[in-house]
CSV table of C-alpha atoms and ligand atoms in Angstrom, one decimal:
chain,number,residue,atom,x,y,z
B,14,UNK,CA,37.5,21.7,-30.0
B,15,UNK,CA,35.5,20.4,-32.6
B,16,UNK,CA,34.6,17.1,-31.5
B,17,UNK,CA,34.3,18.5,-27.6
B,18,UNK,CA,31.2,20.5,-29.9
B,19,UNK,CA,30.1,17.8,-31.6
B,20,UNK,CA,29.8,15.9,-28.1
B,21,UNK,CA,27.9,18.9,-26.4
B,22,UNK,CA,25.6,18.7,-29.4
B,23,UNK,CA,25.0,15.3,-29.0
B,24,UNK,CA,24.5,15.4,-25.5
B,25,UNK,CA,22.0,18.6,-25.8
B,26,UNK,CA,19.8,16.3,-28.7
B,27,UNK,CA,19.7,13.7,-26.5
B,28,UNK,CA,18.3,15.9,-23.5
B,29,UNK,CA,15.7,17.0,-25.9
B,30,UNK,CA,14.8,13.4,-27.0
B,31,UNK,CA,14.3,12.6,-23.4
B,32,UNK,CA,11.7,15.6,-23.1
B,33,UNK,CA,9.9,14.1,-26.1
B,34,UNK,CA,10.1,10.5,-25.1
B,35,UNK,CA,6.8,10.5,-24.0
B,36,UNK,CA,5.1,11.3,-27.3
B,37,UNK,CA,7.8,9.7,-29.7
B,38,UNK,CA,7.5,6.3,-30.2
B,39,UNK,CA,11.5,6.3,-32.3
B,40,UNK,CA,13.3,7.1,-29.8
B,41,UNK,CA,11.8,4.8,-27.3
B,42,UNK,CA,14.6,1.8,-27.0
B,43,UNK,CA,13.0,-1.8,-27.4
B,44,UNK,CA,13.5,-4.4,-25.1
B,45,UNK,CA,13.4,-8.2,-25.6
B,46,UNK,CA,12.1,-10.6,-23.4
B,47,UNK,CA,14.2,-13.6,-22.1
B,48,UNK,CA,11.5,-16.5,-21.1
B,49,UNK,CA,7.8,-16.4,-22.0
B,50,UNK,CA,5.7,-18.6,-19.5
B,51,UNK,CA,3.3,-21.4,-20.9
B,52,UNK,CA,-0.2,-20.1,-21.7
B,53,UNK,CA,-2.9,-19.7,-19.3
B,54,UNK,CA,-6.5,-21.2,-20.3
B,55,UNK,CA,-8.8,-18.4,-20.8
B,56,UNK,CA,-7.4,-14.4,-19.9
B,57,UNK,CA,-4.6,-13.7,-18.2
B,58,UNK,CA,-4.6,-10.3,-16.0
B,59,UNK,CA,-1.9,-9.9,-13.4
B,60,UNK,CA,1.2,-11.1,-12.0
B,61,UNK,CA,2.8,-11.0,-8.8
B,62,UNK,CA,6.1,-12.5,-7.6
B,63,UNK,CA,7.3,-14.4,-4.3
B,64,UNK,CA,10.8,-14.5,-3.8
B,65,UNK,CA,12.0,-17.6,-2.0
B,66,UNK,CA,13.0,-16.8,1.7
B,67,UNK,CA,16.6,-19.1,0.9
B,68,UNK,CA,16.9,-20.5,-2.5
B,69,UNK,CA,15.9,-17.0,-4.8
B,70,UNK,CA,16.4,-19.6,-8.2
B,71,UNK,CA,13.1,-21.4,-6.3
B,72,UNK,CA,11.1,-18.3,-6.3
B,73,UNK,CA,7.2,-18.1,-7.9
B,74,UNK,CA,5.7,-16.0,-10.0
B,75,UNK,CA,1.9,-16.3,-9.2
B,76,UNK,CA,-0.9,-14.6,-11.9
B,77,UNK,CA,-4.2,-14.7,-12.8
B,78,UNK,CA,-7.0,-16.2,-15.2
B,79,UNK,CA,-10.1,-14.0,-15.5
B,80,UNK,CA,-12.7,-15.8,-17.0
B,81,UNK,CA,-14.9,-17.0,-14.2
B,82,UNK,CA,-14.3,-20.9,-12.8
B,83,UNK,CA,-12.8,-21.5,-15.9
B,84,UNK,CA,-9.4,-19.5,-15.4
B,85,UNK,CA,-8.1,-19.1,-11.6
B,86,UNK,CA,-4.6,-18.3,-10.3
B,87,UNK,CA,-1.1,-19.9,-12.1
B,88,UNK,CA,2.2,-20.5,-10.1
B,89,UNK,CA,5.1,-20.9,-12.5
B,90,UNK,CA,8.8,-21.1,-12.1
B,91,UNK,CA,10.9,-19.0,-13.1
B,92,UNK,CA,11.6,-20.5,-16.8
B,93,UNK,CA,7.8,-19.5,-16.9
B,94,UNK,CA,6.8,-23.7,-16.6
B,95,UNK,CA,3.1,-23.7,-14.8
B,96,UNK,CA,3.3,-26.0,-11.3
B,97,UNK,CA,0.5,-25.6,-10.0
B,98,UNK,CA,-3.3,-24.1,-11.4
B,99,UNK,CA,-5.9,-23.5,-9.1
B,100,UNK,CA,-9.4,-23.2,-10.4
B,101,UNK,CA,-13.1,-22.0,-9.2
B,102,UNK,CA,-12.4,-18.6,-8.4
B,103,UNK,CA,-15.4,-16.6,-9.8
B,104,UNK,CA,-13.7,-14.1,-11.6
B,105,UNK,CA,-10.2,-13.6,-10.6
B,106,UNK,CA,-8.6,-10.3,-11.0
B,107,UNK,CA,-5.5,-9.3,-9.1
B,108,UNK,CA,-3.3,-10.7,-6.8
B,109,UNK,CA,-0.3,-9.5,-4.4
B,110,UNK,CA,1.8,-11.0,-2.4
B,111,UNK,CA,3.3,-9.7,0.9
B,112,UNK,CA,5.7,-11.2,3.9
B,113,UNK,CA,5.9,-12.2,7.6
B,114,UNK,CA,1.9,-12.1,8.0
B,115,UNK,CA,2.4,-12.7,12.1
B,116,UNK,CA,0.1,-15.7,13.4
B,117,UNK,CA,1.2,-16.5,16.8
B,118,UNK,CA,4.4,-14.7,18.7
B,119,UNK,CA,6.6,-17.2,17.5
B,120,UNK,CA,5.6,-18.0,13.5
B,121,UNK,CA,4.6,-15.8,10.6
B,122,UNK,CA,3.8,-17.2,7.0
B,123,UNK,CA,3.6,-15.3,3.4
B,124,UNK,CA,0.2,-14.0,2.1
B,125,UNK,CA,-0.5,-14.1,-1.6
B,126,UNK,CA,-4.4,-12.1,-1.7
B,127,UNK,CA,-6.7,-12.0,-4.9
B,128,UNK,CA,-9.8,-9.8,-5.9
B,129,UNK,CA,-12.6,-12.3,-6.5
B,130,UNK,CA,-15.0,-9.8,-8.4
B,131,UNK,CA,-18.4,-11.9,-8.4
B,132,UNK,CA,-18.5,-13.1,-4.7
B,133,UNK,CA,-17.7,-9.7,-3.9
B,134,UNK,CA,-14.6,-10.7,-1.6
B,135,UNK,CA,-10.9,-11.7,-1.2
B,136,UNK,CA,-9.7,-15.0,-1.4
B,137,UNK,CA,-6.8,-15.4,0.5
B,138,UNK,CA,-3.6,-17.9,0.3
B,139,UNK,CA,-0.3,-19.3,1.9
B,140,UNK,CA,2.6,-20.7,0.3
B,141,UNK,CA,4.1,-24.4,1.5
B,142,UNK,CA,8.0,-23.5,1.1
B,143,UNK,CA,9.0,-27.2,0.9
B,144,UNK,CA,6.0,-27.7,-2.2
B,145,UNK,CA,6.3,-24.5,-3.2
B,146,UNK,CA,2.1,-24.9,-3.6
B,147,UNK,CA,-0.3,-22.4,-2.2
B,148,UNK,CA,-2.7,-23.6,0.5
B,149,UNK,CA,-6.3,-21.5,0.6
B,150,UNK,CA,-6.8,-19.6,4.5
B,151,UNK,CA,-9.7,-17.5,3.2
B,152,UNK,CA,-12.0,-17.1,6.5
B,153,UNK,CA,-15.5,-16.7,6.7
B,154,UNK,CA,-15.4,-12.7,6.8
B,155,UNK,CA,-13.4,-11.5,3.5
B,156,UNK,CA,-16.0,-9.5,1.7
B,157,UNK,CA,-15.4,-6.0,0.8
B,158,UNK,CA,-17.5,-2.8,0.1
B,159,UNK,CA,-20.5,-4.3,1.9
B,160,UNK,CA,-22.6,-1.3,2.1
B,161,UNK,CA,-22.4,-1.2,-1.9
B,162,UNK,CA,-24.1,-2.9,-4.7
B,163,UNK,CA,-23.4,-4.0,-8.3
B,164,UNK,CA,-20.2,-2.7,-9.8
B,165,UNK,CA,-19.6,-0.4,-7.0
B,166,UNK,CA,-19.3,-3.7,-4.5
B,167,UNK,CA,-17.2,-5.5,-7.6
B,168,UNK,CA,-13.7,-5.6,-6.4
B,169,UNK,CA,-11.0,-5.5,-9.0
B,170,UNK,CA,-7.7,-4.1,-7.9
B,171,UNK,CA,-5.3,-5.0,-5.3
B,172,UNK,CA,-2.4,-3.9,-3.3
B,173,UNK,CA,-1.2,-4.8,-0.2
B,174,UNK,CA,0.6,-3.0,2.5
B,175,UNK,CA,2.7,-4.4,5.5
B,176,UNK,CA,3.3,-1.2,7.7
B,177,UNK,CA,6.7,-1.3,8.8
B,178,UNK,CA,5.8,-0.5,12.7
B,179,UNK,CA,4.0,-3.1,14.2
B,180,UNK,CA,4.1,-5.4,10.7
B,181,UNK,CA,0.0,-4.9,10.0
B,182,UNK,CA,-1.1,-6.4,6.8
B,183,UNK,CA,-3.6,-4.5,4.7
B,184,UNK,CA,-5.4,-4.8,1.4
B,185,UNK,CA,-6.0,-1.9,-0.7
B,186,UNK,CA,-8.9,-2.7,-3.2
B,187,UNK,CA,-10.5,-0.8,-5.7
B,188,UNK,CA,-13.5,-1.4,-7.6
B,189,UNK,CA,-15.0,-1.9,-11.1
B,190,UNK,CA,-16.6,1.9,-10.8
B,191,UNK,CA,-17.3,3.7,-8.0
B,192,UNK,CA,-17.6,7.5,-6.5
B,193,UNK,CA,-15.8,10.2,-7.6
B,194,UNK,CA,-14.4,10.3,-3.5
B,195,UNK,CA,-13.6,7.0,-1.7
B,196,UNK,CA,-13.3,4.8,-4.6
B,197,UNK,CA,-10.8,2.6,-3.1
B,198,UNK,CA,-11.5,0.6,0.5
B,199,UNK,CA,-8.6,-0.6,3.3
B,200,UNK,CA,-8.8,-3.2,5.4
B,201,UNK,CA,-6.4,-5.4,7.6
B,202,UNK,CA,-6.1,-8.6,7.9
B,203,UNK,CA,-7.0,-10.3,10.3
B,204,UNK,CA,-5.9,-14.3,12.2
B,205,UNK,CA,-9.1,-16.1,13.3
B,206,UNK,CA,-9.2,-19.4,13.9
B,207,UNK,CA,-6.5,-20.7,11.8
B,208,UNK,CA,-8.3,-18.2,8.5
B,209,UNK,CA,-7.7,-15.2,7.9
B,210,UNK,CA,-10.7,-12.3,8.0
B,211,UNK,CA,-10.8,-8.5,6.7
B,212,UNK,CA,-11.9,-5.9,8.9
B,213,UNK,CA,-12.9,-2.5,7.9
B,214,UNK,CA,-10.6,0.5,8.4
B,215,UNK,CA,-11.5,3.1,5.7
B,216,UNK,CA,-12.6,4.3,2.3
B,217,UNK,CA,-10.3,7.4,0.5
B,218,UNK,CA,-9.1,7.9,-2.8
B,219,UNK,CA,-10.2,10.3,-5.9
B,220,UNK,CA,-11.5,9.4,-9.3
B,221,UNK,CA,-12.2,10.6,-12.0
B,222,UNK,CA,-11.2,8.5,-15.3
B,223,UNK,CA,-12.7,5.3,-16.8
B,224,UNK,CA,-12.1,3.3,-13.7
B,225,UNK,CA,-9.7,2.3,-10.8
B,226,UNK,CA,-7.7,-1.1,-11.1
B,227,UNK,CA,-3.6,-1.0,-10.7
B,228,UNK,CA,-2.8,-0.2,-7.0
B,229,UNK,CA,1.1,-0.2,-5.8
B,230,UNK,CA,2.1,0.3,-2.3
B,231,UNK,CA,5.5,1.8,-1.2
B,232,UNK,CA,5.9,-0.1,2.1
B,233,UNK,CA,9.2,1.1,3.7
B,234,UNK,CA,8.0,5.7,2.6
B,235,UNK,CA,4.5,4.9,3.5
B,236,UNK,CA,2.9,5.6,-0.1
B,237,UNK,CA,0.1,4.2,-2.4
B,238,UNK,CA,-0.2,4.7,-6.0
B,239,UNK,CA,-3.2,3.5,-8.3
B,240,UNK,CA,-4.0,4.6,-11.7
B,241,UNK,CA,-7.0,6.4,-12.6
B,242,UNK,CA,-7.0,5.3,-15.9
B,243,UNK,CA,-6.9,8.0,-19.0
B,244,UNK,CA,-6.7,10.7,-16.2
B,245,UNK,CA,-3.6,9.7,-14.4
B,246,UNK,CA,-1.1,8.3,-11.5
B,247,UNK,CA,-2.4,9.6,-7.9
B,248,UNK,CA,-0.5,9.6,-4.7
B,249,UNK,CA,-1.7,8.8,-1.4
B,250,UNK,CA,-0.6,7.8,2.2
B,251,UNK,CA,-1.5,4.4,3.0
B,252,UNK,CA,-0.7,4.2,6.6
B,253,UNK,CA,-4.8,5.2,8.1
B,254,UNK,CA,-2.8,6.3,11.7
B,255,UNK,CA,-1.4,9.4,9.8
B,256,UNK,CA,-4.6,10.9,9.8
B,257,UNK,CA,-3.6,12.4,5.7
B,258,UNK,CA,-6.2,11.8,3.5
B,259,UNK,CA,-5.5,14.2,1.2
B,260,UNK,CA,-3.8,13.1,-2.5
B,261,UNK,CA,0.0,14.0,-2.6
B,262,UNK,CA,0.5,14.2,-6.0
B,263,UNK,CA,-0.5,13.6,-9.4
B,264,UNK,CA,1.0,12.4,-12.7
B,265,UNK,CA,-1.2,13.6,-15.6
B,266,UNK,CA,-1.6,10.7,-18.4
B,267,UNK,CA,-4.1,12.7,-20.4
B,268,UNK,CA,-3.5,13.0,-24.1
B,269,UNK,CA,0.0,11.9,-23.7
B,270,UNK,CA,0.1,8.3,-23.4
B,271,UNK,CA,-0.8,6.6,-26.6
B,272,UNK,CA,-3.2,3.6,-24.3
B,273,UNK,CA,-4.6,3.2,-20.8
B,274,UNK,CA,-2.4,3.8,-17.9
B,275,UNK,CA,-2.3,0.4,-16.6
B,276,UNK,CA,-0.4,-1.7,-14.2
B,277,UNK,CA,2.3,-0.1,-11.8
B,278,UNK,CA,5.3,-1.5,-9.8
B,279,UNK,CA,8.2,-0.5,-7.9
B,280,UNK,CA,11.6,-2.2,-8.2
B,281,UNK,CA,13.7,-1.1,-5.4
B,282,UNK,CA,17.3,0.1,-5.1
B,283,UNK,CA,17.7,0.8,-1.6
B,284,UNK,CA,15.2,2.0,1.6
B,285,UNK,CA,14.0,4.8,0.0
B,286,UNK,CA,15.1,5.1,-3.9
B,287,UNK,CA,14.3,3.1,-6.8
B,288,UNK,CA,11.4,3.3,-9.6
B,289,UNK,CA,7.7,3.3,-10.1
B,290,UNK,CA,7.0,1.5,-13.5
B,291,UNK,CA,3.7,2.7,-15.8
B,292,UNK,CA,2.2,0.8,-18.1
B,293,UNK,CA,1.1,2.6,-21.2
B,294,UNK,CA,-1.4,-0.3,-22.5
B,295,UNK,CA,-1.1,-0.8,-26.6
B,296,UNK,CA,-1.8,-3.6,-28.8
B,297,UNK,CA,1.4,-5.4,-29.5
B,298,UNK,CA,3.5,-3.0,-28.3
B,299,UNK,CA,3.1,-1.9,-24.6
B,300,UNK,CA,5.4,0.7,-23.5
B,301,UNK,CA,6.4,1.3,-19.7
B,302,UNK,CA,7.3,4.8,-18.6
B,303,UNK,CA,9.7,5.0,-15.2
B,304,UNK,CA,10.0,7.5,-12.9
B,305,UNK,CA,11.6,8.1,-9.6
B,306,UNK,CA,10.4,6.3,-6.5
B,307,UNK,CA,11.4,9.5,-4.2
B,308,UNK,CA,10.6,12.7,-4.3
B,309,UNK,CA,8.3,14.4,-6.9
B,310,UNK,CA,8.6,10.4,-9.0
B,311,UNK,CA,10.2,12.9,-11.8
B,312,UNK,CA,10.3,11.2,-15.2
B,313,UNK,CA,13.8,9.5,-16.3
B,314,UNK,CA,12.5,7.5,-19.4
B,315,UNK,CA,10.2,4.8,-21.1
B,316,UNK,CA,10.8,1.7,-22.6
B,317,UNK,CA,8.9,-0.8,-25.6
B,318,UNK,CA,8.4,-4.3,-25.4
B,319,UNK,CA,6.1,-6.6,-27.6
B,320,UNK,CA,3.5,-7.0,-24.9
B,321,UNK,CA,0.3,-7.0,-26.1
B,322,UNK,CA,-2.0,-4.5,-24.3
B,323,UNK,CA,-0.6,-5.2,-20.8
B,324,UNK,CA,-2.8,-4.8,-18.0
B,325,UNK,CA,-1.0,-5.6,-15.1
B,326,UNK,CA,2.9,-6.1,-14.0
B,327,UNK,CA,5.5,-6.8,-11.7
B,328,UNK,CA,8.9,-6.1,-10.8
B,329,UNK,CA,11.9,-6.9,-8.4
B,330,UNK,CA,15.0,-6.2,-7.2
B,331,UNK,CA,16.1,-9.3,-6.1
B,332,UNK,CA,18.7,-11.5,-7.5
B,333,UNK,CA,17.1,-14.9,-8.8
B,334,UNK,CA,19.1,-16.5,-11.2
B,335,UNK,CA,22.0,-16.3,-13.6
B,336,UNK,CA,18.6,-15.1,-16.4
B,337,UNK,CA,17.7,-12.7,-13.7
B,338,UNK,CA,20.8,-11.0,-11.1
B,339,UNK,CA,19.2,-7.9,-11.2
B,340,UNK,CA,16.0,-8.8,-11.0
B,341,UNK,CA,13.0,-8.9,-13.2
B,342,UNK,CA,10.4,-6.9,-14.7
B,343,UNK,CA,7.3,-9.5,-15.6
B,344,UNK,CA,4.6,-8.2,-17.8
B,345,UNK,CA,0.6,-9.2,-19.3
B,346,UNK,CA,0.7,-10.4,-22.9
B,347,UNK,CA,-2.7,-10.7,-23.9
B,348,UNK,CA,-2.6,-12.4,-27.3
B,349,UNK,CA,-0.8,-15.0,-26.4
B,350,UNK,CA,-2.2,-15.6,-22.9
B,351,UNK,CA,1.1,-15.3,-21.2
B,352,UNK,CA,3.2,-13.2,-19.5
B,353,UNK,CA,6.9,-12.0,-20.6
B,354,UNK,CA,9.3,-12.2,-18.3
B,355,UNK,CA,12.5,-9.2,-19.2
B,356,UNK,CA,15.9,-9.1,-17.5
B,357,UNK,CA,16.1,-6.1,-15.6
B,358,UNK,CA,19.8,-5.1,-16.7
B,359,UNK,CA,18.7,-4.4,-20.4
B,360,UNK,CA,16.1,-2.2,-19.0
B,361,UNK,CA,18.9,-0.7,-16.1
B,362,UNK,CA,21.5,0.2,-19.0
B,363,UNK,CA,18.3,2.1,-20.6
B,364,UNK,CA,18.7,3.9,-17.3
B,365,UNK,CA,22.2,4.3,-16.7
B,366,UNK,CA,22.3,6.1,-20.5
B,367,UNK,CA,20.0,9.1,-19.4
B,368,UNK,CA,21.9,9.2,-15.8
B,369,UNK,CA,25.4,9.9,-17.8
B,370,UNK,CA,23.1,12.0,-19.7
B,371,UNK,CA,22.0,14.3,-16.7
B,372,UNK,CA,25.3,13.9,-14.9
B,373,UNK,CA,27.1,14.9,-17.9
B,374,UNK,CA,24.8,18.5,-18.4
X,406,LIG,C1,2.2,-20.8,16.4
X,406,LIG,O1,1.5,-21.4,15.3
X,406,LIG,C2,2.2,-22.5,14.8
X,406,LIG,C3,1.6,-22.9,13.5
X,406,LIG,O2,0.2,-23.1,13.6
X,406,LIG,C4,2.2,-23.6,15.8
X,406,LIG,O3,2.9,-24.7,15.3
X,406,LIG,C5,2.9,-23.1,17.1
X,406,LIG,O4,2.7,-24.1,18.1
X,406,LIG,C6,2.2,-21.8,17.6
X,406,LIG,N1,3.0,-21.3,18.7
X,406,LIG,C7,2.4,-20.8,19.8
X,406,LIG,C8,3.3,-20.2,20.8
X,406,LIG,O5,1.1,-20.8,19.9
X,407,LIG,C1,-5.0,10.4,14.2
X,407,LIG,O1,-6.4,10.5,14.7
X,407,LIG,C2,-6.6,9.7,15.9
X,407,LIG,C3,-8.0,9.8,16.3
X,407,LIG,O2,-8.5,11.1,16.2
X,407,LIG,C4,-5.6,10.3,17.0
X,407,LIG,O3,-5.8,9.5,18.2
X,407,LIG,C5,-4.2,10.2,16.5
X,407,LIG,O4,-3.3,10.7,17.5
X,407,LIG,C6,-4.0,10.9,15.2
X,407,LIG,N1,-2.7,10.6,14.7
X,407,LIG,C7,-1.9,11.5,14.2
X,407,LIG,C8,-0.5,11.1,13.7
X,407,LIG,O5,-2.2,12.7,14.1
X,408,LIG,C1,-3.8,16.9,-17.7
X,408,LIG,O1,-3.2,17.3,-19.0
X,408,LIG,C2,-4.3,17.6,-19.9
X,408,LIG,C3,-3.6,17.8,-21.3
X,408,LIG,O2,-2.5,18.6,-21.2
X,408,LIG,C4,-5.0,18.9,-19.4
X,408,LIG,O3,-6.0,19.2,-20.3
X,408,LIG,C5,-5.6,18.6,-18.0
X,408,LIG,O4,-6.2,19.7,-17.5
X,408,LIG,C6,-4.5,18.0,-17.1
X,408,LIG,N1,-5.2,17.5,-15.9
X,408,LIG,C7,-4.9,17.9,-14.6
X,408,LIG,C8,-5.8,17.3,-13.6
X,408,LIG,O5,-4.0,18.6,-14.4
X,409,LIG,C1,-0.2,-8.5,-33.3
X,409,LIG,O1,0.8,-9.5,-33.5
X,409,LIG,C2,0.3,-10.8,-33.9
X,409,LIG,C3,1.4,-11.7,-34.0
X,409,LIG,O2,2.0,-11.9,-32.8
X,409,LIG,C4,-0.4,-10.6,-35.3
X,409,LIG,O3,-1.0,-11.9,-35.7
X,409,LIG,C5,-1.5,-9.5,-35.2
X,409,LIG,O4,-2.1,-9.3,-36.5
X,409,LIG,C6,-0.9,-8.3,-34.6
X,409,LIG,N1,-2.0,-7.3,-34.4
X,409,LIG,C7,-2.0,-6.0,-34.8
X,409,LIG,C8,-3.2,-5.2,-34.6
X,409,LIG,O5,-1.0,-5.5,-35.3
C-alpha cells in the first residue's frame, strides 16, 4: 500500500514537472552529442540531410556558410568529415532537400534548393549518387518576390514541398521582413532545358514577430509550419489546390521560451504520426521542445543540448548507421562553426519516459 502511494506520488510529480518543463530549465534532461562535424569557414546556419536511395551509411548531410562568397554550402558524411565545399553563393541561408523531382517520364533526380539572399533568388542543385557531389541546375528564372524591394525581396527561409498527388515540387520561401499578410511566397519548380526555373503560384502566411526564417513542410498531411519568431509556431496548408488560406493553428512562444523560436523539423514515425521539433535558440545551451506531428501538435517534452544559439536543424527517421538506427537529430552550433550531430534513441527514451507517464495516469 505504501509503496503503490509512493509510486502514484511520483507519477503525479512527474505530470506536474512535465506542465512546467517549459519554464524550468532542471528538469529539462540533457543530451550529448555523438559526432561534431569539422568547422565551416565563416557562419554556419542550416542543415539539411539526404539519405542515400541504397547504402543509408552513404547518406549527406548538406549545410550552409553565410557570409557572402566567402562561406557557401558543406556536404559531409556522416562522421561529420567535409567532402565537398562549394563557394560564391552571395549570402547563403537555407537549404532543403526533397526526392523524385520528375524530368522526363522515365527519370527523376533529388533536389537540394538554397535561399541566396543578395541576388534575390534560389540556387538550385542535384546530387551525383556514384560521387556523392552536388552538380548546380539553377535556370535562368529562379528569382523570387520580384514585385518587392530591399529586405522585403531578400529571401531567407526555405522549405520544400513534394505534393504527394501528382509529385509537384515547391519552394516555400520567406523573407528577411516583410508584410504583416503574405510574408511567405510559393512556387514550383519547374524542368527547362536541362535547369530548373520557379514559377509563381502564391503569397500567404501571417506575421507578426521579429521576422520569418525556419519553414517545415509535412508532405504526406499536407501541412506547413514556419516560425514567427518571439510570437510563435503557425500552421498552414501548403497544397495551393485546397483553396485554404486561412492559418490552422498556432503555438504561442511568447514569454515562455527563454530565446528565439528557431529552426523546426519533423522526424517521422509512420504516414501520419511522429514529431515537430522547436528550437528554443540560447547561448550554449539550445533547448528543443517536441510536440506531436498530428492532431493539435500537443506538447510531450523538451530537451538541452550544448548547442550554441541554434538557428536552424534537421531530423530523420531513417536508419543510417550503427551511430545512428534511429535516426538523427543534427543541430547549428554557432561558436564552434559546426553542427552537432545527436542519436535519436537518447532523445526517443526522453520520449518513451513521459509516454509510460501518460499511459500510466
Ligand atoms: C530522360 O532524361 C534522361 C536524363 O537526361 C535521359 O538520359 C533519357 O534519355 C530521357 N528519357 C526520355 C524518354 O526522354
Ligand atoms: C480551388 O479554386 C479553383 C479556382 O477557383 C477551383 O477550380 C478548384 O475547384 C478549387 N478547389 C477546391 C478543392 O475547392
Ligand atoms: C501568447 O502568450 C502571451 C503570454 O501569455 C499572451 O500575452 C499573448 O496574448 C498570446 N498570443 C496569442 C496570439 O495568443
Ligand atoms: C560558451 O562556451 C564556451 C566554451 O565552449 C566558453 O568559452 C564561453 O565563455 C561560453 N559563453 C557563455 C556566455 O557562457
Amino acid at each position: 500500500m505504501f509503496f503503490l502511494l509512493t509510486l502514484l506520488l511520483f507519477f503525479f510529480y512527474t505530470y506536474i514537472c512535465i506542465g512546467q518543463n517549459l519554464n524550468n530549465n532542471q528538469l529539462i534532461p540533457f543530451i550529448h552529442e555523438t559526432i561534431a562535424t569539422q568547422p565551416v569557414r565563416t557562419d554556419p546556419d542550416d542543415p539539411a540531410i539526404w539519405i542515400h536511395p541504397t547504402q543509408p551509411e552513404l547518406s549527406l548531410i548538406i549545410a550552409t556558410d553565410k557570409i557572402a562568397r566567402i562561406g557557401g554550402l558543406y556536404i559531409f558524411d556522416l562522421d561529420g568529415k567535409i567532402l565537398q565545399h562549394i563557394e560564391n553563393i552571395d549570402r547563403p541561408n537555407n537549404v532543403d532537400v526533397e526526392y523524385g523531382f520528375k524530368i522526363n517520364e522515365t527519370y527523376s533526380i533529388d533536389l537540394v534548393v538554397l535561399t541566396e539572399r543578395l541576388q534575390e533568388r534560389l540556387r538550385i542543385f542535384s546530387i551525383n549518387i556514384n560521387q556523392r557531389q552536388l552538380y548546380e541546375l539553377t535556370g535562368q528564372n529562379t528569382n523570387v518576390f520580384i514585385d518587392s524591394s530591399d529586405n522585403h525581396a531578400a529571401p531567407m527561409g526555405l522549405g520544400l514541398y513534394k505534393r504527394i498527388d501528382d509529385g509537384k515540387i515547391y519552394a516555400i520561401i520567406s523573407r528577411k521582413s516583410g508584410p504583416n499578410h503574405n510574408y511567405l511566397g510559393q512556387y514550383e519548380l519547374i524542368w527547362n532545358e536541362q535547369l530548373i526555373d520557379l514559377k509563381f503560384i502564391r503569397y500567404f502566411g501571417d506575421f507578426q514577430g521579429e521576422e520569418i526564417e525556419s519553414i517545415v513542410v509535412d508532405d504526406q498531411l499536407g501541412f506547413v509550419y514556419y516560425s514567427d519568431e518571439s510570437y510563435g509556431i503557425r500552421k498552414y496548408n501548403v497544397d495551393p489546390q485546397t483553396n485554404q488560406t486561412e492559418q490552422i493553428s498556432f503555438i504561442n512562444t511568447t514569454n515562455l521560451w527563454q530565446g528565439d523560436s528557431e529552426g523546426l523539423a519533423l522526424y517521422t514515425t509512420s504516414d501520419t504520426n511522429g514529431y515537430l521539433i522547436i528550437t528554443d535558440q540560447i547561448i550554449n545551451g539550445s533547448i528543443f521542445h517536441i510536440y506531436e506531428r498530428q492532431g493539435t501538435n500537443s506538447y510531450i517534452k523538451s530537451i538541452k543540448t550544448r548547442a550554441d544559439k541554434t538557428d536552424g536543424i534537421e531530423v530523420t527517421s531513417s536508419s543510417l548507421n550503427k551511430n545512428f538506427p534511429h535516426g538523427l537529430l543534427i543541430v547549428m552550433n554557432t561558436i564552434e562553426k559546426n553542427f552537432l550531430l545527436y542519436d535519436w534513441r537518447n532523445i526517443e527514451n526522453e520520449l518513451i519516459i513521459v509516454q509510460n507517464n501518460v499511459r500510466f495516469r
